[in-house]
Amino acid sequence: MLGVETSQLRRHVRAGAALTAPLLDRFVERAQRLDDRGPVGLPSASFALVEPFAGGAVPAFAVAAATCGQLVLDPARAALDARHQVFGGRIDQPDLERPAAPYALRPVTLEDARHPIAAAELTLGVATAGHSHQNGAVAGRFAPSPTGDLHLGNLRTALVAWLAARSSGRQFLVRMEDLDRVTSSIDHERRQLADLAALGLDWDGEVVRQSDRFDRYRAEIDRLRAAGCVYECFCTRREIRAEIESAASAPHAHLPDGAYPGTCRDLSADERQERRDAGRSPALRLRTDGESIAVHDVMAGEFVGAVDDVVLARADGVPAYNLAVVVDDIAQGVTQVIRGDDLLSSTPRQVLLYRLLGADPPEYLHVPLVLGADGRRLAKRHGAVTLADLAAEGWSPEDVLGALARSLGLAAPGETVGVGVLLDRWDPACVPSTPTPLAALTG
Ligand code: GLU
């Protein structure tokens, strides 16, 4: 018997091995079922892990190691055939309640089942570059899309993100999410940065632009693709809508609104070629099982949401937001994500991507939005909502900062405060738990 410290394997798993969450769940279920039957002559306290895995084999012990306290392998019992991997093993101190450690995926074929440690090491080697958590760098960030001026809701979120980062010794980064080259502009970017600076919100290092990082996103998509987690989708938006409407009966009822119904999930090579021949280019989607993912949010507490086969790259080749945001936050060492709570419902998808890319999700704090008088999220039509609009009405940046601080309970009416004072007063509990009407800020 060969004892393997989980922590050791877990590092390996993180560095670029193993599996998706649903597969993991199936493993555990299957292992328990097999255990009941006392499989392959193992002692009854043991688990045998058996899983067919299309396109490659997966070292079951690596998966078990990601979920359990300690795993003891019996290399002599390891057997391998073309379709299945069968490992006999014994899991000491099983602790299946514990959330799975993050794991990335890469099917591997075991060359030599008699040497499971060497086999485990075969699952290494696709280390994700720039894993901040491992090198200690930690940061918070503000990541606007430069598609217009920041409004009071954006500015308040930026203030909260700045306060939370600076008060916790994190760096504060600004990233321009300008994936959409049509709606984004350098002019908007400059104005947004000038507005942050006018409020006294400074940032560390260069502002990163997503438009400079397409190669990186594509490389990460390729990694997921090599692991069999990506498929080509030729559907147009209209087709997806029609499909969702016609299948309105329940099968996808647990999925988020508008979730992709999976039309292209299982196209054959010929069917894909037919669509290409007809002049269609595919978007790339993540292959999920509609699993539920729990997210811990400082404001919302535990939020559980189902994931769908989210788009990773659009048909025109532009990487998609959910992929880019996760790739960047990992690469930039972001350990604290503060943003508007309209993105809370997308967070389970992002957490799944963290797992698949082998990284720990950050701390999340989703800030309730500022709403216009009509109860809708703030927009230009609601009147004076940007620093420039308010300046035209005689507001100084200090006045605006004061109004934002008041809405967080960090300043008294009429009090002029700088960001330094706010930093001394900062407490995450000051973030309102419900949306703030615009009138409460400007009234
Ligand atoms: N770029 C997104 C927005 O402006 C924010 C993304 C994020 O903070 O994760 O809404």
mmCIF file of C-alpha atoms and ligand atoms in Angstrom, residues 141-147 150 154 157 175-178 210 321 325 329 337-340 342-343 350 364 366 377, ligand 1:
data_model
loop_
_atom_site.group_PDB
_atom_site.id
_atom_site.type_symbol
_atom_site.label_atom_id
_atom_site.label_comp_id
_atom_site.label_asym_id
_atom_site.label_seq_id
_atom_site.Cartn_x
_atom_site.Cartn_y
_atom_site.Cartn_z
ATOM 1 C CA ARG A 141 -10.067 45.743 -9.108
ATOM 2 C CA PHE A 142 -12.563 47.860 -10.976
ATOM 3 C CA ALA A 143 -13.291 46.612 -14.462
ATOM 4 C CA PRO A 144 -15.553 48.961 -16.394
ATOM 5 C CA SER A 145 -16.500 48.637 -20.026
ATOM 6 C CA PRO A 146 -15.407 51.868 -21.737
ATOM 7 C CA THR A 147 -18.671 52.318 -23.577
ATOM 8 C CA LEU A 150 -19.355 56.164 -15.590
ATOM 9 C CA ASN A 154 -20.545 52.713 -11.379
ATOM 10 C CA THR A 157 -19.085 50.557 -6.988
ATOM 11 C CA ARG A 175 -9.019 46.938 -16.236
ATOM 12 C CA MET A 176 -10.813 48.135 -19.324
ATOM 13 C CA GLU A 177 -13.247 45.497 -20.530
ATOM 14 C CA ASP A 178 -13.233 46.584 -24.130
ATOM 15 C CA GLN A 210 -8.863 43.246 -22.724
ATOM 16 C CA TYR A 321 -16.956 38.299 -21.208
ATOM 17 C CA VAL A 325 -13.048 38.168 -16.865
ATOM 18 C CA ASP A 329 -8.713 38.018 -12.722
ATOM 19 C CA VAL A 337 -14.129 41.035 -6.994
ATOM 20 C CA ILE A 338 -16.479 43.906 -6.266
ATOM 21 C CA ARG A 339 -19.003 44.856 -8.915
ATOM 22 C CA GLY A 340 -22.670 45.563 -9.505
ATOM 23 C CA ASP A 342 -26.468 42.537 -11.908
ATOM 24 C CA LEU A 343 -23.503 40.178 -12.362
ATOM 25 C CA GLN A 350 -17.426 32.155 -13.598
ATOM 26 C CA TYR A 364 -17.077 38.335 -4.128
ATOM 27 C CA HIS A 366 -21.860 42.346 -5.374
ATOM 28 C CA ARG A 377 -30.975 50.441 -13.532
HETATM 29 N N1 GLU B 1 -17.153 45.085 -17.394
HETATM 30 C C1 GLU B 1 -18.284 44.754 -16.577
HETATM 31 C C2 GLU B 1 -19.217 45.934 -16.529
HETATM 32 O O1 GLU B 1 -18.804 47.039 -16.793
HETATM 33 C C3 GLU B 1 -17.886 44.417 -15.170
HETATM 34 C C4 GLU B 1 -17.258 43.112 -15.096
HETATM 35 C C5 GLU B 1 -16.805 42.700 -13.732
HETATM 36 O O2 GLU B 1 -16.598 43.570 -12.871
HETATM 37 O O3 GLU B 1 -16.606 41.502 -13.554
HETATM 38 O O4 GLU B 1 -20.371 45.736 -16.221
#
